[in-house]
Short mmCIF file of C-alpha atoms in Angstrom, two decimals:
data_model
loop_
_atom_site.label_atom_id
_atom_site.label_comp_id
_atom_site.label_asym_id
_atom_site.label_seq_id
_atom_site.Cartn_x
_atom_site.Cartn_y
_atom_site.Cartn_z
CA MET U 1 201.37 255.05 208.89
CA PRO U 2 202.75 258.32 207.51
CA LEU U 3 203.99 261.10 209.83
CA PRO U 4 201.61 263.47 211.10
CA VAL U 5 201.59 266.60 208.73
CA PRO U 6 201.19 270.32 209.89
CA GLU U 7 198.13 272.13 209.26
CA GLY U 8 197.58 273.52 205.89
CA TYR U 9 199.92 270.83 204.23
CA ARG U 10 198.62 268.84 201.38
CA PRO U 11 200.24 267.33 198.08
CA LEU U 12 199.56 268.87 195.05
CA ASP U 13 199.17 267.25 191.74
CA GLU U 14 198.85 268.22 187.83
CA ARG U 15 195.44 269.38 188.44
CA THR U 16 195.65 271.45 191.79
CA LEU U 17 199.20 272.91 190.97
CA PRO U 18 198.08 275.51 188.25
CA ALA U 19 196.12 277.23 190.48
CA TYR U 20 198.57 277.38 193.19
CA LEU U 21 201.18 278.84 191.13
CA ALA U 22 198.72 281.48 189.96
CA GLY U 23 198.69 282.55 193.34
CA LEU U 24 202.42 283.49 193.31
CA PRO U 25 202.71 286.75 190.91
CA ALA U 26 206.39 286.12 190.11
CA ILE U 27 205.78 282.53 189.26
CA ALA U 28 202.89 283.35 187.10
CA GLU U 29 204.74 286.01 185.10
CA ARG U 30 207.33 283.84 184.54
CA LEU U 31 205.00 281.23 183.11
CA GLY U 32 203.10 283.70 181.14
CA GLY U 33 199.43 283.50 179.82
CA SER U 34 196.49 281.99 181.39
CA PRO U 35 196.70 279.56 184.30
CA ALA U 36 194.12 277.30 182.13
CA ASP U 37 196.62 276.76 179.54
CA TRP U 38 199.37 275.86 181.75
CA ARG U 39 200.39 272.19 181.35
CA ALA U 40 201.75 270.47 184.52
CA ALA U 41 203.26 266.84 184.13
CA ASP U 42 204.34 264.91 187.02
CA VAL U 43 208.03 263.76 186.16
CA GLY U 44 209.01 262.39 189.49
CA ASP U 45 210.94 259.10 188.54
CA GLY U 46 213.34 259.54 191.80
CA ASN U 47 212.80 257.54 194.93
CA VAL U 48 211.82 260.22 197.47
CA ASN U 49 209.71 263.54 196.25
CA LEU U 50 207.07 264.61 193.89
CA VAL U 51 208.42 266.63 191.05
CA PHE U 52 206.52 268.45 188.24
CA LEU U 53 207.47 270.31 185.10
CA VAL U 54 204.90 273.17 184.45
CA HIS U 55 205.01 274.93 181.27
CA GLY U 56 203.32 278.20 180.14
CA ALA U 57 203.11 280.71 177.26
CA ALA U 58 206.36 282.60 178.29
CA GLY U 59 208.45 279.87 180.24
CA SER U 60 208.63 276.94 182.66
CA VAL U 61 209.46 275.98 186.11
CA CYS U 62 210.12 272.87 188.26
CA VAL U 63 208.24 272.41 191.42
CA LYS U 64 209.27 269.68 193.95
CA GLN U 65 207.31 268.83 197.14
CA ALA U 66 208.19 266.64 199.69
CA LEU U 67 205.70 263.88 200.91
CA PRO U 68 205.82 262.27 204.67
CA TYR U 69 206.96 259.49 203.21
CA VAL U 70 209.50 257.61 200.64
CA ARG U 71 207.72 257.83 197.19
CA LEU U 72 209.65 254.87 196.00
CA VAL U 73 208.26 252.53 198.97
CA GLY U 74 205.12 254.30 200.17
CA GLU U 75 203.36 254.99 203.47
CA SER U 76 205.00 252.09 205.18
CA TRP U 77 208.17 254.14 205.13
CA PRO U 78 207.55 257.72 206.88
CA LEU U 79 210.13 260.28 206.26
CA THR U 80 210.16 263.80 207.38
CA LEU U 81 208.79 266.76 205.15
CA GLU U 82 211.66 269.12 206.53
CA ARG U 83 214.03 267.45 203.99
CA ILE U 84 212.87 270.01 201.54
CA TRP U 85 214.06 272.93 203.66
CA TYR U 86 217.52 271.33 204.02
CA GLU U 87 217.54 271.31 200.06
CA TYR U 88 216.53 274.71 199.79
CA GLN U 89 219.13 275.86 202.17
CA ALA U 90 221.84 273.59 200.23
CA LEU U 91 220.85 275.25 196.95
CA ILE U 92 220.97 278.69 198.51
CA GLU U 93 224.41 277.84 199.87
CA CYS U 94 226.19 276.36 196.95
CA ALA U 95 224.92 278.79 194.75
CA ARG U 96 227.09 281.45 196.41
CA TYR U 97 230.42 279.40 195.41
CA VAL U 98 229.14 277.43 192.07
CA GLY U 99 226.73 279.83 190.68
CA ARG U 100 224.57 278.20 187.82
CA ARG U 101 225.81 274.72 188.30
CA VAL U 102 222.72 274.35 190.56
CA PRO U 103 219.20 275.38 189.49
CA GLU U 104 218.01 278.93 190.43
CA VAL U 105 215.61 279.16 193.46
CA TYR U 106 212.51 281.02 192.64
CA HIS U 107 210.12 280.29 195.87
CA TYR U 108 210.02 278.17 198.86
CA ASP U 109 206.81 277.50 200.75
CA PRO U 110 207.46 276.10 204.26
CA ARG U 111 203.63 275.45 204.72
CA LEU U 112 203.74 272.99 201.85
CA TYR U 113 207.37 272.14 201.99
CA LEU U 114 207.53 272.83 198.31
CA LEU U 115 210.02 274.43 196.19
CA VAL U 116 210.01 276.06 192.59
CA VAL U 117 213.05 276.11 190.78
CA GLU U 118 214.48 276.80 187.25
CA CYS U 119 213.15 274.41 184.96
CA LEU U 120 216.36 272.77 183.26
CA SER U 121 215.72 272.48 179.17
CA PRO U 122 217.11 270.93 177.01
CA HIS U 123 218.89 269.20 179.81
CA ILE U 124 218.52 265.36 180.35
CA ILE U 125 219.21 263.06 183.55
CA LEU U 126 222.97 262.14 182.94
CA ARG U 127 222.61 258.32 183.58
CA ARG U 128 219.91 258.32 180.90
CA GLY U 129 222.26 259.84 178.55
CA LEU U 130 225.14 257.38 179.37
CA VAL U 131 222.89 254.34 178.89
CA ASP U 132 222.06 255.55 175.48
CA GLY U 133 225.64 255.99 174.63
CA ILE U 134 225.85 259.73 174.61
CA ARG U 135 229.08 261.42 175.52
CA TYR U 136 229.51 264.98 177.36
CA PRO U 137 232.60 266.73 176.35
CA ARG U 138 232.70 269.24 179.04
CA PHE U 139 231.07 267.31 181.88
CA ALA U 140 234.50 266.06 183.65
CA GLU U 141 235.80 269.83 183.44
CA GLN U 142 232.34 271.21 184.87
CA MET U 143 231.83 268.66 187.23
CA ALA U 144 235.24 268.99 188.69
CA ASP U 145 234.71 272.55 189.14
CA TYR U 146 231.36 272.02 190.90
CA LEU U 147 233.26 269.85 193.38
CA ALA U 148 236.32 271.78 194.25
CA ARG U 149 234.20 274.80 194.82
CA SER U 150 231.33 273.53 196.66
CA LEU U 151 233.58 271.49 199.04
CA PHE U 152 236.39 273.69 199.42
CA PHE U 153 234.57 276.98 200.21
CA THR U 154 232.37 275.38 202.99
CA SER U 155 235.44 273.87 204.75
CA ASN U 156 237.62 275.10 207.31
CA LEU U 157 240.17 275.70 204.71
CA ALA U 158 238.18 278.65 203.63
CA GLN U 159 235.86 279.62 206.50
CA PRO U 160 236.54 280.62 209.80
CA ALA U 161 235.92 278.13 212.48
CA GLU U 162 232.63 279.82 214.05
CA GLU U 163 231.03 280.41 210.82
CA LYS U 164 231.71 276.71 209.61
CA ARG U 165 230.30 275.07 213.01
CA ARG U 166 227.08 277.68 212.51
CA ARG U 167 226.54 276.23 209.23
CA ALA U 168 227.21 272.58 210.18
CA ALA U 169 224.84 273.01 212.98
CA LEU U 170 222.11 274.29 210.73
CA PHE U 171 222.15 270.96 208.54
CA GLY U 172 222.82 268.89 211.53
CA GLY U 173 219.24 268.27 211.93
CA ASN U 174 218.96 266.36 208.58
CA VAL U 175 219.28 263.29 210.34
CA GLU U 176 216.70 261.14 208.83
CA LEU U 177 218.06 261.40 205.60
CA CYS U 178 221.39 260.60 206.87
CA ARG U 179 220.21 257.67 208.54
CA ILE U 180 218.90 256.51 204.95
CA MET U 181 222.71 256.59 203.78
CA GLU U 182 223.95 254.95 206.89
CA ASP U 183 221.49 252.12 206.49
CA MET U 184 221.18 251.65 202.75
CA VAL U 185 224.94 252.39 201.70
CA PHE U 186 226.89 250.68 204.66
CA THR U 187 224.68 248.16 206.29
CA GLU U 188 221.51 246.90 204.84
CA PRO U 189 223.56 245.36 201.56
CA TYR U 190 225.66 243.19 203.73
CA ARG U 191 222.75 241.39 205.80
CA LEU U 192 219.58 240.20 205.15
CA HIS U 193 217.14 242.71 204.97
CA GLU U 194 213.52 243.11 203.62
CA ARG U 195 214.26 246.10 201.47
CA ASN U 196 217.30 244.42 199.74
CA ARG U 197 216.88 243.18 196.04
CA TRP U 198 219.05 242.09 193.32
CA ASN U 199 219.14 240.05 190.07
CA SER U 200 217.89 236.66 190.99
CA PRO U 201 218.83 233.77 190.53
CA GLN U 202 221.91 234.82 188.67
CA MET U 203 223.18 236.65 191.79
CA ASP U 204 221.98 234.80 194.57
CA GLY U 205 225.52 233.13 195.32
CA LEU U 206 227.35 236.52 195.14
CA ALA U 207 224.63 238.05 197.59
CA GLU U 208 225.33 235.16 200.05
CA GLU U 209 229.14 235.72 199.56
CA ILE U 210 228.78 239.37 200.60
CA ARG U 211 226.79 238.61 203.74
CA ARG U 212 229.51 236.33 204.80
CA ASP U 213 232.52 238.53 204.06
CA VAL U 214 233.74 239.55 207.24
CA PRO U 215 236.87 241.53 206.12
CA LEU U 216 234.55 243.35 203.68
CA LYS U 217 232.07 244.30 206.42
CA LEU U 218 234.75 245.47 208.67
CA ALA U 219 235.94 247.59 205.86
CA VAL U 220 232.74 249.24 204.95
CA SER U 221 232.02 249.66 208.71
CA ARG U 222 234.98 252.06 208.66
CA TRP U 223 233.75 253.89 206.17
CA LYS U 224 230.46 254.25 207.82
CA LEU U 225 232.14 255.66 210.59
CA ARG U 226 233.94 258.18 208.67
CA TYR U 227 230.43 259.35 207.31
CA MET U 228 229.01 259.54 210.52
CA ASN U 229 232.00 261.47 212.11
CA SER U 230 233.60 263.81 209.85
CA ALA U 231 232.20 267.19 209.03
CA GLU U 232 234.50 268.21 206.55
CA ALA U 233 232.10 270.53 204.41
CA LEU U 234 228.71 270.94 202.99
CA ILE U 235 228.19 267.84 200.82
CA HIS U 236 225.47 267.08 198.33
CA GLY U 237 225.22 263.64 199.95
CA ASP U 238 223.41 261.60 197.05
CA LEU U 239 225.67 262.82 194.18
CA HIS U 240 225.15 260.24 191.47
CA THR U 241 224.25 260.34 187.66
CA GLY U 242 220.53 260.49 188.14
CA SER U 243 221.32 263.69 190.54
CA ILE U 244 223.03 265.45 187.45
CA MET U 245 221.27 267.02 184.33
CA VAL U 246 223.34 267.74 181.34
CA THR U 247 223.61 268.92 177.71
CA PRO U 248 226.77 268.65 175.80
CA GLN U 249 227.81 271.76 176.99
CA ASP U 250 226.26 272.36 180.58
CA THR U 251 226.21 270.38 183.67
CA ARG U 252 223.65 271.05 186.53
CA ILE U 253 223.37 269.34 189.92
CA ILE U 254 219.97 268.87 191.41
CA ASP U 255 218.58 267.01 194.39
CA GLN U 256 220.28 268.22 197.28
CA GLU U 257 217.82 267.15 200.08
CA PHE U 258 220.50 264.56 201.41
CA ALA U 259 222.96 267.67 202.09
CA PHE U 260 224.62 268.05 205.50
CA TYR U 261 228.38 268.58 206.57
CA GLY U 262 230.17 265.32 205.89
CA PRO U 263 233.35 263.96 204.51
CA MET U 264 234.31 265.38 201.23
CA GLY U 265 235.38 262.06 199.69
CA PHE U 266 231.86 260.71 199.76
CA ASP U 267 230.61 263.12 196.91
CA VAL U 268 233.51 262.65 194.96
CA GLY U 269 233.54 258.78 195.40
CA ALA U 270 229.97 258.89 194.54
CA VAL U 271 230.30 260.35 191.07
CA LEU U 272 233.08 258.05 190.36
CA ALA U 273 231.21 255.01 191.52
CA ASN U 274 228.48 255.90 189.00
CA LEU U 275 230.72 256.58 186.12
CA LEU U 276 232.35 253.04 186.88
CA ILE U 277 229.21 251.39 186.89
CA SER U 278 228.22 253.05 183.69
CA TYR U 279 231.74 252.05 182.01
CA ILE U 280 231.31 248.25 183.17
CA SER U 281 227.41 247.97 182.18
CA GLN U 282 228.48 249.08 178.47
CA ASN U 283 228.98 245.61 177.85
CA GLY U 284 225.37 244.89 178.37
CA HIS U 285 223.99 247.53 176.01
CA ALA U 286 226.45 247.06 173.01
CA THR U 287 224.92 245.92 169.74
CA ALA U 288 226.67 245.33 166.39
CA ALA U 289 225.21 248.75 165.23
CA GLN U 290 226.49 250.36 168.41
CA PRO U 291 229.49 248.45 169.83
CA ARG U 292 230.36 251.03 172.83
CA GLU U 293 234.00 250.84 172.69
CA GLU U 294 234.14 254.40 172.20
CA GLN U 295 231.87 255.14 174.89
CA GLN U 296 233.61 252.84 177.17
CA ARG U 297 236.94 254.54 176.41
CA TRP U 298 235.42 258.11 176.90
CA LEU U 299 234.01 256.71 180.23
CA LEU U 300 237.37 255.52 181.52
CA GLU U 301 238.99 258.84 180.47
CA THR U 302 236.22 261.01 182.31
CA VAL U 303 237.02 259.30 185.37
CA GLU U 304 240.60 260.15 185.15
CA GLU U 305 240.07 263.63 183.77
CA LEU U 306 237.23 264.37 186.57
CA TRP U 307 239.71 263.13 189.49
CA GLU U 308 242.68 265.28 188.06
CA ARG U 309 240.85 268.29 187.22
CA PHE U 310 239.10 268.24 190.77
CA ARG U 311 242.40 267.77 192.61
CA ASP U 312 244.32 270.39 190.59
CA ALA U 313 241.27 272.97 190.89
CA PHE U 314 240.91 272.33 194.60
CA LEU U 315 244.39 272.97 195.05
CA ASP U 316 244.21 276.28 193.36
CA LEU U 317 241.56 277.39 195.21
CA TRP U 318 243.47 276.49 198.43
CA ARG U 319 246.45 278.40 197.34
CA GLU U 320 244.58 281.35 196.26
CA HIS U 321 241.74 281.47 199.03
CA GLY U 322 243.07 279.31 202.01
CA LEU U 323 241.84 282.09 204.59
CA GLY U 324 240.34 279.55 206.93
CA ASP U 325 241.18 278.75 210.20
CA ALA U 326 242.93 275.51 209.42
CA TYR U 327 246.53 276.09 208.11
CA PRO U 328 246.30 279.76 209.16
CA GLN U 329 248.59 282.02 206.95
CA PRO U 330 250.86 283.61 209.76
CA LEU U 331 252.35 279.90 210.40
CA PHE U 332 253.66 279.41 206.95
CA ALA U 333 255.24 283.00 205.87
CA ASP U 334 258.75 281.94 205.06
CA PRO U 335 259.75 280.01 202.19
CA ALA U 336 260.72 276.96 204.10
CA ALA U 337 257.23 276.70 205.32
CA GLN U 338 255.71 277.59 202.33
CA ALA U 339 257.32 274.55 200.77
CA ALA U 340 256.24 272.23 203.74
CA LEU U 341 252.74 273.48 203.30
CA ALA U 342 252.64 272.73 199.42
CA GLU U 343 253.58 269.04 200.27
CA GLU U 344 251.20 269.04 203.20
CA ARG U 345 248.60 270.15 200.67
CA LYS U 346 249.47 267.33 198.33
CA ALA U 347 249.21 264.81 201.05
CA TYR U 348 245.70 266.12 202.02
CA LEU U 349 244.63 265.48 198.64
CA GLN U 350 245.94 261.87 198.76
CA ARG U 351 243.96 261.38 201.83
CA LEU U 352 241.03 262.85 200.06
CA PHE U 353 241.55 260.33 197.11
CA ASP U 354 241.72 257.37 199.60
CA ASP U 355 238.32 258.53 201.11
CA ALA U 356 236.74 258.84 197.56
CA MET U 357 237.70 255.50 196.97
CA GLY U 358 236.42 253.67 199.94
CA PHE U 359 233.28 255.49 199.56
CA CYS U 360 233.15 254.59 195.76
CA GLY U 361 233.36 251.05 196.71
CA ALA U 362 230.43 251.29 199.14
CA LYS U 363 228.38 253.25 196.49
CA ILE U 364 228.90 250.30 193.87
CA LEU U 365 228.19 247.60 196.11
CA ARG U 366 224.39 249.45 197.17
CA ARG U 367 223.47 249.77 193.82
CA ILE U 368 223.69 245.94 193.24
CA PHE U 369 222.39 244.33 196.59
CA GLY U 370 220.32 247.25 198.21
CA LEU U 371 217.07 248.65 197.64
CA ALA U 372 217.90 251.39 195.04
CA HIS U 373 219.39 250.20 191.73
CA VAL U 374 220.40 251.98 188.46
CA LEU U 375 219.13 252.01 184.84
CA ASP U 376 222.69 251.23 183.87
CA LEU U 377 222.22 247.78 184.84
CA GLU U 378 218.62 247.31 185.41
CA THR U 379 217.83 247.92 181.69
CA ILE U 380 220.21 245.02 180.27
CA ALA U 381 217.68 242.83 178.88
CA ASP U 382 219.78 239.51 179.35
CA PRO U 383 219.68 238.72 183.07
CA ASP U 384 222.96 236.64 182.73
CA CYS U 385 224.78 239.50 180.89
CA ARG U 386 223.54 241.55 183.40
CA ALA U 387 224.93 239.48 186.04
CA ALA U 388 228.16 239.30 184.33
CA CYS U 389 228.29 243.28 184.60
CA GLU U 390 227.13 243.01 188.34
CA THR U 391 229.84 240.48 189.11
CA ALA U 392 232.61 242.99 187.58
CA CYS U 393 231.01 246.05 189.54
CA VAL U 394 231.13 243.95 192.94
CA ARG U 395 234.68 242.63 192.28
CA LEU U 396 235.91 245.91 191.91
CA ALA U 397 234.00 247.78 194.48
CA ARG U 398 235.35 245.03 197.39
CA ASP U 399 238.75 245.43 196.20
CA LEU U 400 238.41 249.20 196.59
CA LEU U 401 237.35 248.53 200.23
CA VAL U 402 239.46 245.65 201.14
CA HIS U 403 242.50 246.29 199.45
CA PRO U 404 243.04 250.11 199.13
CA GLU U 405 246.67 249.78 199.16
CA ARG U 406 246.39 248.62 195.71
CA TYR U 407 244.94 252.15 194.59
CA ARG U 408 247.21 254.95 194.96
CA GLY U 409 246.11 256.65 191.82
CA ILE U 410 243.14 257.13 189.66
CA ALA U 411 245.09 255.45 187.01
CA ASP U 412 245.11 252.14 189.56
CA VAL U 413 241.43 252.39 189.38
CA THR U 414 240.56 252.75 185.69
CA ALA U 415 243.23 249.81 184.95
CA ALA U 416 241.53 247.54 187.43
CA ALA U 417 238.16 248.56 185.77
CA ALA U 418 239.35 247.87 182.43
CA ALA U 419 240.85 244.47 183.40
CA LEU U 420 237.35 243.42 184.85
CA ARG U 421 235.41 244.35 182.06
CA ARG U 422 237.60 242.51 179.56
CA ASP U 423 237.23 239.57 181.97
CA GLN U 424 233.72 239.60 183.01
CA SER U 425 233.03 236.36 185.35
CA PRO U 426 229.87 234.57 185.37
CA ALA U 427 227.91 235.25 188.58
CA GLY U 428 228.54 233.12 191.45
CA SER U 429 232.50 233.06 190.94
CA ASP U 430 234.64 233.16 193.96
CA LEU U 431 234.47 236.75 195.06
CA GLN U 432 237.37 236.99 197.08
CA ARG U 433 240.12 236.27 194.38
CA GLY U 434 239.83 240.03 193.83
CA THR U 435 241.51 241.90 191.07
CA ALA U 436 244.84 240.77 191.26
CA GLY U 437 246.75 241.83 188.21
CA ALA U 438 244.40 244.30 187.40
CA ALA U 439 245.01 247.09 189.75
#
């Protein structure tokens, strides 16, 4: 059964939403015209919440409401309504540092667990654009800036320790959403579980290999522990290409309900994981009229550019705004200490890269064998072709997790992905032969 709901809570729909919004003067003015003429459409194709776009004579808004269960599964999976409050808090917090990279918040209703935010138009979900073979020339630059600013400014590199602890405690109650990640990313895909699904029968053998793979299970458990223990910065917590909306000139980040203070590499690795899935999956979408080679080249270039821009932007912010209680400035006043600190910063970013690659591997695997899959792979019509793409994804992900020493820079990762795409093996092949020669 779903969780009990507070008095006054009710889920809205296309019929009842206009009347509710008419009672919010600022929102009604933004929409313009008569509520009878407003058009509300349920566009909630995500896994968790209700999402509506409402269009009026003067403008539009997006309305997001929490249900007392996971929308993808239904009432058999109860889920706290408070997740929408965490999303509201994350939007307010991130906007201080990233500006319009996140939607503007217009209204929050604590009784209905509902948010009214900016309607992003003509933006589309990034994943859909990538599946359609569209390239976004400013994405890497803007995404790197979002990641660098949101992660740096909410960390102890920029914040006093007391403020950071207060903010981390505020988000510390988002335990149910964190538990979803702990289970669905780091645990369930590696065992028999009723929520798991995969491309069967093509991937049956590989699914069984994953369940028997003790080195892989040890590796992913280390990253689970890191996810649970490392409160480095305020992270989005579910930053995939379905949580990003784009035009060729603009990038926006949505769906912050999984936000909490966690490891920076989780957000970075999640974005890179989804770009790598898109890259490998392009083989399944190629046609004679649209062969996809240019799209694949752009995707690998984007993976490299995103990491390199993020690294450089993060280092620049640290040099200019490193006023937090970590690495206090008075300790590094003389030239020799400053030089040592510069090397320490580089080492810090290398450790962050290592974290990102581990989380990247885990995020790829959950999309093959867990509950929530991705359109990049699921829209490949030929199940054998899809399985070949999925097998290449699995081989890359396993190697990132079990053999991190092979990946000392982002070029090692893109080289391995390129080699695997060129030699996509049939499903059911020996997983543990890895990517020797590719990395």
